[in-house]
GROMACS .gro file of C-alpha atoms in nm:
model
  313
    1MET     CA    1  -9.959  12.501   1.010
    2THR     CA    2 -10.069  12.465   0.645
    3ASP     CA    3 -10.353  12.225   0.576
    4THR     CA    4 -10.299  11.955   0.318
    5PRO     CA    5 -10.597  11.817   0.125
    6ALA     CA    6 -10.734  11.518   0.310
    7THR     CA    7 -10.923  11.233   0.157
    8PRO     CA    8 -11.218  11.087   0.344
    9PRO     CA    9 -11.125  10.792   0.564
   10PRO     CA   10 -11.197  10.463   0.389
   11ASP     CA   11 -11.427  10.344   0.668
   12ALA     CA   12 -11.644  10.655   0.667
   13SER     CA   13 -11.906  10.761   0.415
   14ASP     CA   14 -11.893  11.070   0.196
   15GLU     CA   15 -12.163  11.216   0.419
   16VAL     CA   16 -11.938  11.174   0.723
   17ALA     CA   17 -11.647  11.340   0.544
   18LEU     CA   18 -11.869  11.632   0.443
   19ALA     CA   19 -12.012  11.668   0.795
   20VAL     CA   20 -11.665  11.663   0.953
   21ARG     CA   21 -11.538  11.923   0.705
   22THR     CA   22 -11.838  12.141   0.793
   23LEU     CA   23 -11.734  12.122   1.159
   24MET     CA   24 -11.372  12.223   1.090
   25PRO     CA   25 -11.425  12.601   1.142
   26ASP     CA   26 -11.585  12.538   1.482
   27LEU     CA   27 -11.309  12.294   1.583
   28ARG     CA   28 -11.039  12.547   1.486
   29ARG     CA   29 -11.223  12.830   1.661
   30LEU     CA   30 -11.246  12.623   1.979
   31GLY     CA   31 -10.877  12.532   1.955
   32GLY     CA   32 -10.778  12.897   1.903
   33LEU     CA   33 -10.987  13.012   2.199
   34THR     CA   34 -10.832  12.747   2.422
   35ALA     CA   35 -10.480  12.836   2.303
   36ALA     CA   36 -10.545  13.201   2.395
   37LEU     CA   37 -10.677  13.098   2.739
   38ILE     CA   38 -10.377  12.875   2.801
   39ALA     CA   39 -10.137  13.152   2.698
   40GLY     CA   40 -10.313  13.400   2.927
   41VAL     CA   41 -10.306  13.163   3.221
   42ALA     CA   42  -9.937  13.086   3.160
   43VAL     CA   43  -9.849  13.457   3.155
   44VAL     CA   44 -10.049  13.538   3.470
   45SER     CA   45  -9.909  13.235   3.652
   46GLY     CA   46  -9.554  13.331   3.554
   47VAL     CA   47  -9.596  13.695   3.661
   48VAL     CA   48  -9.748  13.596   3.996
   49THR     CA   49  -9.466  13.346   4.053
   50LEU     CA   50  -9.202  13.612   3.980
   51MET     CA   51  -9.374  13.860   4.211
   52ILE     CA   52  -9.379  13.603   4.490
   53ALA     CA   53  -9.014  13.509   4.428
   54SER     CA   54  -8.906  13.874   4.460
   55SER     CA   55  -9.128  13.951   4.758
   56ALA     CA   56  -9.016  14.006   5.118
   57MET     CA   57  -9.170  13.679   5.238
   58ALA     CA   58  -8.959  13.434   5.437
   59GLY     CA   59  -8.759  13.191   5.225
   60ASP     CA   60  -8.963  12.876   5.289
   61ASP     CA   61  -9.296  13.060   5.264
   62ARG     CA   62  -9.189  13.229   4.943
   63PHE     CA   63  -9.088  12.897   4.788
   64LYS     CA   64  -9.418  12.729   4.890
   65ALA     CA   65  -9.626  13.020   4.759
   66ALA     CA   66  -9.440  13.016   4.427
   67LEU     CA   67  -9.502  12.643   4.392
   68ILE     CA   68  -9.871  12.694   4.465
   69ALA     CA   69  -9.892  12.965   4.198
   70LEU     CA   70  -9.719  12.745   3.941
   71GLY     CA   71  -9.927  12.441   4.034
   72THR     CA   72 -10.253  12.636   4.011
   73GLY     CA   73 -10.159  12.766   3.668
   74ALA     CA   74 -10.064  12.419   3.546
   75ALA     CA   75 -10.394  12.274   3.676
   76ILE     CA   76 -10.598  12.544   3.500
   77ILE     CA   77 -10.409  12.484   3.174
   78PHE     CA   78 -10.470  12.108   3.204
   79TYR     CA   79 -10.844  12.153   3.258
   80CYS     CA   80 -10.871  12.409   2.976
   81HIS     CA   81 -10.715  12.158   2.735
   82ARG     CA   82 -10.932  11.876   2.865
   83TRP     CA   83 -11.246  12.093   2.827
   84MET     CA   84 -11.149  12.171   2.466
   85ILE     CA   85 -11.094  11.804   2.375
   86ARG     CA   86 -11.428  11.704   2.528
   87ARG     CA   87 -11.607  11.978   2.333
   88GLN     CA   88 -11.441  11.876   2.007
   89GLU     CA   89 -11.518  11.508   2.064
   90ALA     CA   90 -11.879  11.596   2.152
   91ALA     CA   91 -11.907  11.771   1.814
   92VAL     CA   92 -11.748  11.499   1.597
   93MET     CA   93 -11.842  11.168   1.763
   94PRO     CA   94 -12.221  11.196   1.705
   95VAL     CA   95 -12.148  11.221   1.332
   96LEU     CA   96 -11.941  10.902   1.340
   97ALA     CA   97 -12.196  10.717   1.554
   98ARG     CA   98 -12.481  10.811   1.318
   99SER     CA   99 -12.281  10.678   1.024
  100ILE     CA  100 -12.314  10.326   1.169
  101GLY     CA  101 -12.673  10.372   1.284
  102MET     CA  102 -12.590  10.452   1.647
  103HIS     CA  103 -12.634  10.743   1.887
  104PHE     CA  104 -12.365  10.916   2.096
  105ASP     CA  105 -12.371  11.086   2.435
  106LYS     CA  106 -12.055  11.222   2.596
  107ASP     CA  107 -12.186  11.141   2.944
  108ALA     CA  108 -12.204  10.769   3.031
  109LYS     CA  109 -12.289  10.773   3.402
  110SER     CA  110 -12.620  10.592   3.357
  111PHE     CA  111 -12.446  10.314   3.161
  112LEU     CA  112 -12.173  10.286   3.426
  113ASN     CA  113 -12.426  10.265   3.709
  114GLY     CA  114 -12.605   9.976   3.539
  115LEU     CA  115 -12.301   9.750   3.495
  116PRO     CA  116 -12.288   9.416   3.682
  117ALA     CA  117 -12.087   9.445   4.003
  118ARG     CA  118 -11.851   9.154   3.930
  119LEU     CA  119 -11.756   9.266   3.575
  120LEU     CA  120 -11.499   9.529   3.677
  121PRO     CA  121 -11.272   9.590   3.979
  122LYS     CA  122 -11.377   9.818   4.261
  123GLY     CA  123 -11.229  10.166   4.265
  124VAL     CA  124 -11.285  10.521   4.145
  125ARG     CA  125 -11.489  10.477   3.828
  126LYS     CA  126 -11.535  10.713   3.536
  127ALA     CA  127 -11.718  10.658   3.209
  128GLU     CA  128 -11.776  10.865   2.898
  129ASP     CA  129 -11.848  10.829   2.525
  130HIS     CA  130 -12.175  10.636   2.548
  131VAL     CA  131 -12.260  10.482   2.210
  132HIS     CA  132 -12.595  10.306   2.178
  133GLY     CA  133 -12.838  10.183   1.913
  134ASP     CA  134 -12.939   9.876   1.717
  135LEU     CA  135 -12.714   9.627   1.544
  136GLY     CA  136 -12.962   9.481   1.298
  137ALA     CA  137 -13.232   9.340   1.524
  138HIS     CA  138 -13.010   9.353   1.833
  139ALA     CA  139 -12.974   9.646   2.074
  140ILE     CA  140 -12.618   9.728   2.176
  141GLN     CA  141 -12.452   9.995   2.388
  142MET     CA  142 -12.096  10.065   2.493
  143ALA     CA  143 -11.882  10.324   2.668
  144GLU     CA  144 -11.521  10.396   2.756
  145VAL     CA  145 -11.455  10.318   3.123
  146HIS     CA  146 -11.157  10.407   3.342
  147ILE     CA  147 -11.108  10.274   3.696
  148GLU     CA  148 -10.834  10.378   3.940
  149THR     CA  149 -10.750  10.286   4.297
  150GLY     CA  150 -10.772  10.652   4.402
  151GLY     CA  151 -10.558  10.826   4.660
  152LYS     CA  152 -10.216  10.986   4.640
  153ASN     CA  153 -10.048  10.696   4.458
  154SER     CA  154 -10.346  10.604   4.242
  155ARG     CA  155 -10.295  10.338   3.976
  156THR     CA  156 -10.510  10.226   3.687
  157LEU     CA  157 -10.707   9.905   3.741
  158PHE     CA  158 -10.900   9.907   3.415
  159GLN     CA  159 -10.906  10.117   3.099
  160GLY     CA  160 -11.101  10.023   2.790
  161ILE     CA  161 -11.445   9.963   2.639
  162VAL     CA  162 -11.741   9.792   2.802
  163ALA     CA  163 -12.018   9.668   2.571
  164GLN     CA  164 -12.365   9.536   2.652
  165PHE     CA  165 -12.604   9.347   2.427
  166LEU     CA  166 -12.874   9.082   2.451
  167ASN     CA  167 -12.795   8.713   2.421
  168ARG     CA  168 -12.942   8.574   2.103
  169VAL     CA  169 -13.011   8.241   2.277
  170ASP     CA  170 -13.114   8.190   2.639
  171MET     CA  171 -12.838   8.024   2.841
  172PRO     CA  172 -12.733   7.982   3.205
  173ALA     CA  173 -12.555   8.274   3.369
  174PHE     CA  174 -12.177   8.267   3.330
  175PHE     CA  175 -11.861   8.465   3.402
  176ILE     CA  176 -11.527   8.460   3.214
  177ALA     CA  177 -11.204   8.628   3.322
  178PRO     CA  178 -10.827   8.566   3.324
  179GLU     CA  179 -10.762   8.354   3.630
  180ASP     CA  180 -10.491   8.586   3.757
  181LYS     CA  181 -10.760   8.857   3.797
  182THR     CA  182 -10.969   8.633   4.024
  183ARG     CA  183 -10.688   8.474   4.226
  184PRO     CA  184 -10.660   8.615   4.584
  185GLY     CA  185 -10.337   8.796   4.672
  186MET     CA  186 -10.133   8.773   4.989
  187PHE     CA  187 -10.338   9.037   5.175
  188PHE     CA  188 -10.640   9.107   4.955
  189GLY     CA  189 -10.883   8.920   4.731
  190GLY     CA  190 -10.857   8.917   4.354
  191ASP     CA  191 -10.955   9.214   4.139
  192LEU     CA  192 -11.270   9.027   4.032
  193SER     CA  193 -11.501   8.821   4.253
  194THR     CA  194 -11.633   8.474   4.170
  195ASP     CA  195 -11.823   8.431   4.498
  196GLY     CA  196 -12.133   8.214   4.459
  197LEU     CA  197 -12.026   8.073   4.122
  198HIS     CA  198 -11.911   7.725   4.023
  199HIS     CA  199 -11.583   7.682   3.834
  200LEU     CA  200 -11.669   7.501   3.511
  201ARG     CA  201 -11.331   7.474   3.339
  202THR     CA  202 -11.014   7.658   3.239
  203VAL     CA  203 -10.928   7.756   2.882
  204LEU     CA  204 -10.561   7.811   2.787
  205HIS     CA  205 -10.494   8.034   2.488
  206GLY     CA  206 -10.219   8.272   2.387
  207GLY     CA  207 -10.030   8.225   2.712
  208ARG     CA  208 -10.332   8.321   2.924
  209ALA     CA  209 -10.552   8.105   3.144
  210TYR     CA  210 -10.921   8.199   3.132
  211GLY     CA  211 -11.149   8.073   3.406
  212ILE     CA  212 -11.509   7.987   3.320
  213TRP     CA  213 -11.760   8.013   3.604
  214THR     CA  214 -12.133   7.943   3.594
  215SER     CA  215 -12.437   7.974   3.818
  216TRP     CA  216 -12.503   7.600   3.797
  217SER     CA  217 -12.303   7.286   3.875
  218GLN     CA  218 -12.525   6.989   3.779
  219MET     CA  219 -12.590   7.060   3.412
  220GLU     CA  220 -12.431   6.982   3.077
  221GLU     CA  221 -12.263   7.278   2.911
  222PRO     CA  222 -12.501   7.422   2.647
  223PRO     CA  223 -12.363   7.434   2.289
  224ALA     CA  224 -12.433   7.807   2.263
  225LEU     CA  225 -12.224   7.875   2.575
  226ALA     CA  226 -11.937   7.666   2.438
  227ALA     CA  227 -11.947   7.871   2.118
  228VAL     CA  228 -11.945   8.200   2.311
  229ILE     CA  229 -11.652   8.084   2.524
  230ASP     CA  230 -11.458   7.993   2.211
  231VAL     CA  231 -11.508   8.344   2.065
  232LEU     CA  232 -11.423   8.528   2.388
  233THR     CA  233 -11.108   8.330   2.469
  234ARG     CA  234 -10.981   8.373   2.112
  235ILE     CA  235 -11.087   8.732   2.084
  236GLU     CA  236 -10.786   8.845   1.879
  237ASN     CA  237 -10.911   8.627   1.591
  238HIS     CA  238 -11.206   8.865   1.559
  239ILE     CA  239 -11.087   9.211   1.667
  240GLY     CA  240 -10.710   9.196   1.623
  241HIS     CA  241 -10.450   9.258   1.894
  242GLY     CA  242 -10.540   9.614   1.997
  243ALA     CA  243 -10.766   9.507   2.284
  244GLN     CA  244 -10.777   9.216   2.527
  245LEU     CA  245 -11.060   9.045   2.709
  246TYR     CA  246 -11.069   9.168   3.068
  247ALA     CA  247 -11.393   8.995   3.169
  248ALA     CA  248 -11.734   8.895   3.035
  249THR     CA  249 -12.053   8.804   3.214
  250SER     CA  250 -12.412   8.716   3.130
  251ASN     CA  251 -12.721   8.676   3.344
  252GLY     CA  252 -12.861   8.441   3.079
  253LYS     CA  253 -13.046   8.718   2.896
  254GLU     CA  254 -12.788   8.992   2.834
  255MET     CA  255 -12.411   8.994   2.811
  256HIS     CA  256 -12.152   9.250   2.922
  257VAL     CA  257 -11.799   9.235   2.781
  258ALA     CA  258 -11.507   9.444   2.913
  259LEU     CA  259 -11.216   9.493   2.673
  260SER     CA  260 -10.899   9.647   2.815
  261HIS     CA  261 -10.706   9.893   2.600
  262GLY     CA  262 -10.380  10.076   2.661
  263ARG     CA  263 -10.477  10.419   2.522
  264ASN     CA  264 -10.746  10.683   2.541
  265LEU     CA  265 -11.018  10.588   2.294
  266PHE     CA  266 -11.237  10.805   2.068
  267ARG     CA  267 -10.980  11.087   2.085
  268VAL     CA  268 -11.060  11.357   1.828
  269GLY     CA  269 -10.925  11.712   1.807
  270GLY     CA  270 -10.640  11.933   1.922
  271LEU     CA  271 -10.528  12.294   1.973
  272PHE     CA  272 -10.450  12.362   1.605
  273PRO     CA  273 -10.626  12.078   1.419
  274SER     CA  274 -10.560  12.048   1.047
  275GLU     CA  275 -10.803  11.863   0.824
  276SER     CA  276 -10.560  11.577   0.772
  277GLU     CA  277 -10.510  11.539   1.149
  278ILE     CA  278 -10.883  11.541   1.217
  279PHE     CA  279 -10.943  11.271   0.953
  280ALA     CA  280 -10.663  11.063   1.105
  281ASP     CA  281 -10.847  11.092   1.438
  282VAL     CA  282 -11.173  11.002   1.262
  283ARG     CA  283 -11.020  10.685   1.119
  284ALA     CA  284 -10.891  10.583   1.463
  285ALA     CA  285 -11.226  10.659   1.627
  286MET     CA  286 -11.413  10.456   1.364
  287GLN     CA  287 -11.176  10.167   1.434
  288ASP     CA  288 -11.245  10.202   1.806
  289LEU     CA  289 -11.620  10.191   1.737
  290SER     CA  290 -11.584   9.882   1.520
  291VAL     CA  291 -11.416   9.667   1.789
  292PRO     CA  292 -11.713   9.595   2.020
  293ILE     CA  293 -11.954   9.586   1.726
  294THR     CA  294 -11.741   9.326   1.545
  295LEU     CA  295 -11.719   9.123   1.867
  296ALA     CA  296 -12.096   9.143   1.922
  297LYS     CA  297 -12.159   9.019   1.566
  298ALA     CA  298 -11.919   8.729   1.619
  299LEU     CA  299 -12.083   8.629   1.948
  300ILE     CA  300 -12.436   8.653   1.809
  301SER     CA  301 -12.339   8.450   1.502
  302ALA     CA  302 -12.169   8.188   1.721
  303GLU     CA  303 -12.481   8.150   1.937
  304GLU     CA  304 -12.709   8.118   1.634
  305ALA     CA  305 -12.479   7.871   1.458
  306ALA     CA  306 -12.455   7.651   1.768
  307MET     CA  307 -12.830   7.640   1.814
  308ALA     CA  308 -12.889   7.572   1.444
  309LYS     CA  309 -12.647   7.281   1.465
  310VAL     CA  310 -12.833   7.139   1.765
  311LYS     CA  311 -13.171   7.170   1.590
  312GLY     CA  312 -13.035   7.008   1.276
  313ALA     CA  313 -12.881   6.714   1.463
   0.00000   0.00000   0.00000
């Protein structure tokens, strides 16, 4: 494939473009090595399968052994490709995170282990791409999280970004989620638990019903909370339509927001990456990074504006 000159993505600095171009030889070398490994595994798997198919084994045993050989080869190829992508992302993503004053770690287990229990559904949880740092005077961190039911017929329960940052204004603890995620089913409870919380009100927007739960029942709704609820239930006004609010919760001091997304985020790299393809990935990854940061700015501004209005009244 012939490279075409690529211009730096509009949302990245010249320093980012230069740093990514400097990484290109390593990204290509890693892709070439992985392509060679995949080709070798495919050849060995095919030869072994043919040997088994022409062996003197009984028919059923021969068929099962051939399937095992093919399946093993396919699994090795899958994990080789996955290893390559993770290595390429681990090389590029720190550059992008530093460009917005943040830090990047591929592993996000510590972030996942610290999430509030009621924010996400129970299941087999995985997290990666931990981005953390300061947004002005406010600390923020986020990671990509994937949750499945597990088992033979596993299905995805959640896929997207989870962000955590401090509340700018102290407020009572609260929980927001689409009501269909909290409603019990015929045999099981809802995906998200509201046990121990008081239902404050329901907000209808964009064809969805969002339930608002709080830790208190005999108290007037604070202006800052009302402002936060308005931002979260109209989230597309701030971040567009690429992500949806899955749930948000605050203990009164810090907030966690889970945004569901239909694709793998922060994806950078490939087997034979050209410069133009890498910069297309960079633009997409920068957009992915901007979503929770834009939302955090909107929430912080809403809190501050509400409190300023109260003080000025």
